[in-house]
Amino acid sequence: MRRLEGRVAIVTGGGGEIGRATVIRLATEGASVAVSDIDLANAQAVVDEVTRTGASAMALQTNVASRTEVEAMTRAVRESYGRIDILCNIAGIAPPSPFLETPDSDWDRTIDVNLKGVFLCSQIVARQMVADGEPGSIVNMASTNGLVGEVDMVAYNASKFGVVGITMTTAIELASHRIRVNAVAPGMIRTRLSQNFLDQNPQMAQAYLNDKIPMARFGEPSEVAATVAFLASDDSSYITGHTLVIDGGQLTF
């Protein structure tokens, strides 16, 4: 299935686990992918993996909290590929700390990357899409933490609630330009962080899965990537402003 043949996508945070899975899925479906990450080596490693399959990809080092760098990223992709059809705002951080002990530095950094980064990338790339007169799709990385609270995650929760709000607002404002905006809201996904939790606290982790997640397992990055690809594709052509939860049923409790 190559639903994205001939399209050009940007994936921020493309060097991370969910970002990498998203890049691979979009490339598999036919897209040329710009892999943007604050760590250029991580981005290049993903590009190397993708290009070995014969797909087209390029690596870009970008701090998504910097307007100058996001503008440079957008220009580079437009100059290299001639268009931008898809933006996947995957970049994010999640430093935990109790509310009463959260330092300004953690708050500022989390809001900058997770929320300001989505604002900047969406605004700058959407301006290019509008200037080109072509339809587009923006997919934001929210979280179940953007729909319900979680202890020790005040900055992350606030940022992800904000992403849900940005998604709805930009969907309204960009609809007349034929740009759809949606978000995915993953729950517990199997990444290095969650795997460490499993390895170090196997009984606690299993109890959490059994008590809180009806499907009794972590999700996989590839499952998040598949959902992002759906929202990026024409299969979701009448969906905008929506946040799609990927949590194994956790929020049903």
Coordinates of C-alpha atoms in Angstrom, one line a residue:
M1 CA 0.0 0.0 0.0
R2 CA 1.6 3.3 -1.2
R3 CA -1.0 5.9 -0.3
L4 CA 1.7 8.7 -0.2
E5 CA 3.3 8.2 -3.5
G6 CA 4.9 11.4 -4.8
R7 CA 4.3 13.3 -1.6
V8 CA 6.9 15.1 0.6
A9 CA 6.8 14.8 4.4
I10 CA 8.7 16.5 7.2
V11 CA 9.0 14.5 10.5
T12 CA 10.4 16.4 13.4
G13 CA 11.9 14.3 16.2
G14 CA 12.6 11.9 13.4
G15 CA 15.7 10.5 15.1
G16 CA 13.7 9.2 18.1
E17 CA 11.9 5.9 18.4
I18 CA 8.4 7.0 17.4
G19 CA 9.8 9.5 14.9
R20 CA 11.9 6.8 13.3
A21 CA 8.9 4.5 13.0
T22 CA 7.0 7.3 11.4
V23 CA 9.7 8.0 8.9
I24 CA 9.9 4.4 7.9
R25 CA 6.1 4.0 7.5
L26 CA 5.8 7.2 5.4
A27 CA 8.7 6.2 3.2
T28 CA 7.2 2.7 2.8
E29 CA 4.0 4.3 1.6
G30 CA 5.9 6.2 -1.1
A31 CA 6.7 9.6 0.5
S32 CA 10.0 11.4 0.3
V33 CA 10.9 12.2 3.9
A34 CA 12.9 15.0 5.6
V35 CA 14.1 13.7 8.9
S36 CA 14.5 16.6 11.3
D37 CA 16.0 16.2 14.7
I38 CA 18.1 18.3 17.1
D39 CA 20.6 15.5 17.0
L40 CA 21.9 15.3 13.4
A41 CA 23.6 12.0 13.9
N42 CA 20.3 10.4 14.9
A43 CA 18.5 11.9 12.0
Q44 CA 21.2 10.7 9.5
A45 CA 21.1 7.2 10.9
V46 CA 17.4 7.0 10.1
V47 CA 18.0 8.5 6.7
D48 CA 20.7 5.9 6.0
E49 CA 18.2 3.2 7.0
V50 CA 15.5 4.5 4.7
T51 CA 17.7 5.1 1.7
R52 CA 19.0 1.6 1.8
T53 CA 15.5 0.5 0.8
G54 CA 15.6 2.8 -2.2
A55 CA 13.3 5.5 -0.7
S56 CA 14.2 9.2 -0.7
A57 CA 15.1 10.9 2.6
M58 CA 17.2 13.8 3.9
A59 CA 18.5 14.7 7.3
L60 CA 18.2 18.1 8.9
Q61 CA 19.4 19.4 12.3
T62 CA 16.6 21.6 13.7
N63 CA 15.7 23.0 17.1
V64 CA 12.0 23.2 16.7
A65 CA 11.8 26.0 19.4
S66 CA 13.8 28.3 17.1
R67 CA 11.9 30.2 14.4
T68 CA 15.1 30.8 12.5
E69 CA 15.9 27.1 12.4
V70 CA 12.4 26.0 11.5
E71 CA 12.4 28.5 8.7
A72 CA 15.7 27.2 7.5
M73 CA 14.4 23.6 7.7
T74 CA 11.3 24.5 5.6
R75 CA 13.4 26.3 3.0
A76 CA 15.7 23.3 2.7
V77 CA 12.9 20.8 2.2
R78 CA 11.1 23.1 -0.3
E79 CA 14.4 23.7 -2.3
S80 CA 15.3 20.0 -2.3
Y81 CA 11.9 18.5 -3.1
G82 CA 9.9 21.4 -4.6
R83 CA 6.9 20.9 -2.3
I84 CA 5.8 20.0 1.2
D85 CA 2.6 18.0 1.6
I86 CA 2.8 16.5 5.1
L87 CA 4.2 17.8 8.5
C88 CA 4.4 15.4 11.4
N89 CA 5.2 17.2 14.6
I90 CA 6.8 14.4 16.6
A91 CA 9.6 16.1 18.5
G92 CA 9.0 16.1 22.3
I93 CA 10.5 15.7 25.7
A94 CA 9.1 14.6 29.1
P95 CA 11.2 15.4 32.1
P96 CA 9.3 14.2 35.2
S97 CA 9.2 16.0 38.5
P98 CA 6.6 16.6 41.3
F99 CA 4.6 19.8 40.9
L100 CA 6.0 21.4 44.0
E101 CA 9.5 20.7 42.9
T102 CA 9.3 21.5 39.2
P103 CA 12.0 24.0 38.3
D104 CA 11.4 26.8 35.8
S105 CA 14.1 25.3 33.5
D106 CA 12.1 22.1 33.1
W107 CA 8.9 23.9 32.5
D108 CA 10.4 26.3 30.0
R109 CA 12.2 23.6 28.1
T110 CA 9.2 21.3 27.9
I111 CA 6.8 24.1 26.7
D112 CA 9.4 25.3 24.2
V113 CA 9.9 21.9 22.5
N114 CA 6.5 20.3 22.9
L115 CA 4.2 23.3 22.4
K116 CA 6.1 26.2 20.9
G117 CA 7.7 23.8 18.6
V118 CA 4.4 22.6 17.3
F119 CA 3.2 26.2 16.9
L120 CA 6.3 27.3 15.0
C121 CA 6.6 24.3 12.7
S122 CA 2.9 24.3 11.9
Q123 CA 2.8 28.0 11.2
I124 CA 5.9 28.2 9.1
V125 CA 5.2 25.0 7.1
A126 CA 1.5 25.9 6.6
R127 CA 2.5 29.3 5.3
Q128 CA 4.6 27.5 2.6
M129 CA 1.7 25.2 1.8
V130 CA -0.7 28.1 1.4
A131 CA 1.8 30.0 -0.8
D132 CA 2.1 26.9 -3.0
G133 CA -1.6 26.6 -3.2
E134 CA -1.6 22.9 -2.5
P135 CA -3.5 20.8 0.0
G136 CA -1.7 19.4 3.0
S137 CA -1.9 17.4 6.2
I138 CA -0.4 18.2 9.6
V139 CA -0.3 15.5 12.3
N140 CA 0.7 16.6 15.8
M141 CA 2.0 14.4 18.6
A142 CA -0.3 14.8 21.6
S143 CA -0.7 12.2 24.3
T144 CA -3.2 10.6 26.6
N145 CA -1.5 13.1 29.0
G146 CA -3.2 15.8 26.9
L147 CA -6.6 14.4 27.8
V148 CA -6.1 13.4 31.4
G149 CA -3.6 14.3 34.1
E150 CA -0.7 12.3 35.5
V151 CA 1.3 12.9 38.6
D152 CA 4.9 14.2 38.4
M153 CA 4.3 15.4 34.8
V154 CA 2.9 18.9 35.1
A155 CA 4.9 20.5 32.3
Y156 CA 4.4 17.6 29.9
N157 CA 0.7 17.4 30.7
A158 CA 0.3 21.2 30.1
S159 CA 2.2 21.0 26.8
K160 CA 0.1 18.1 25.5
F161 CA -3.2 19.7 26.5
G162 CA -1.9 22.7 24.5
V163 CA -1.2 20.5 21.5
V164 CA -4.8 19.3 21.5
G165 CA -5.9 23.0 21.6
I166 CA -3.5 24.0 18.8
T167 CA -4.8 21.1 16.7
M168 CA -8.4 22.1 17.0
T169 CA -7.7 25.8 16.4
T170 CA -5.5 25.4 13.4
A171 CA -7.8 22.8 11.9
I172 CA -10.5 25.5 11.9
E173 CA -8.3 28.2 10.4
L174 CA -6.5 26.1 7.8
A175 CA -9.6 24.2 6.5
S176 CA -10.3 26.9 3.8
H177 CA -6.7 26.3 2.5
R178 CA -7.4 22.6 2.2
I179 CA -4.9 21.8 5.0
R180 CA -6.1 19.2 7.5
V181 CA -4.8 19.2 11.1
N182 CA -5.1 16.2 13.4
A183 CA -3.2 14.7 16.3
V184 CA -2.4 11.3 17.8
A185 CA -2.5 10.7 21.5
P186 CA -0.4 7.6 22.4
G187 CA -0.6 6.0 25.8
M188 CA 2.1 3.6 27.0
I189 CA 4.3 2.9 24.0
R190 CA 7.2 0.5 24.1
T191 CA 10.3 2.7 24.0
R192 CA 13.6 2.6 25.8
L193 CA 12.1 4.4 28.7
S194 CA 9.1 2.1 29.1
Q195 CA 11.3 -1.0 28.5
N196 CA 13.5 0.1 31.4
F197 CA 10.4 0.3 33.6
L198 CA 9.5 -3.2 32.5
D199 CA 13.0 -4.6 33.1
Q200 CA 13.6 -2.9 36.4
N201 CA 10.1 -3.4 37.9
P202 CA 8.6 -6.4 36.1
Q203 CA 5.9 -7.1 38.7
M204 CA 4.9 -3.5 39.0
A205 CA 4.9 -3.1 35.3
Q206 CA 2.7 -6.1 34.7
A207 CA 0.3 -5.1 37.4
Y208 CA 0.0 -1.7 35.7
L209 CA -0.7 -3.3 32.4
N210 CA -3.3 -5.7 33.8
D211 CA -5.0 -3.0 36.0
K212 CA -5.0 -0.1 33.6
I213 CA -4.8 -1.3 30.0
P214 CA -7.5 -3.7 28.8
M215 CA -5.2 -5.0 26.0
A216 CA -2.6 -5.7 28.8
R217 CA 0.4 -4.6 26.7
F218 CA 2.4 -1.6 25.7
G219 CA 1.8 -0.2 22.2
E220 CA 4.5 -0.3 19.6
P221 CA 6.1 2.7 17.9
S222 CA 5.0 1.1 14.6
E223 CA 1.3 1.3 15.7
V224 CA 1.6 5.0 16.4
A225 CA 3.3 5.4 13.0
A226 CA 0.5 3.6 11.2
T227 CA -2.0 6.0 12.8
V228 CA 0.1 9.0 11.8
A229 CA 0.2 7.6 8.2
F230 CA -3.6 7.2 8.1
L231 CA -4.1 10.8 9.2
A232 CA -1.5 12.0 6.7
S233 CA -3.2 10.1 3.9
D234 CA -6.4 10.7 1.8
D235 CA -8.0 7.8 3.7
S236 CA -8.7 10.4 6.4
S237 CA -9.8 13.1 3.9
Y238 CA -12.9 14.2 5.9
I239 CA -11.1 14.2 9.3
T240 CA -9.7 17.4 10.8
G241 CA -9.4 18.8 14.2
H242 CA -9.4 15.3 15.8
T243 CA -7.2 13.7 18.4
L244 CA -7.0 10.0 17.9
V245 CA -6.1 8.0 21.0
I246 CA -3.8 5.0 20.7
D247 CA -3.8 3.5 24.2
G248 CA -5.0 -0.1 24.2
G249 CA -8.2 1.1 25.9
Q250 CA -6.5 2.8 28.9
L251 CA -8.8 5.8 28.9
T252 CA -11.9 3.7 29.0
F253 CA -11.2 3.1 32.7

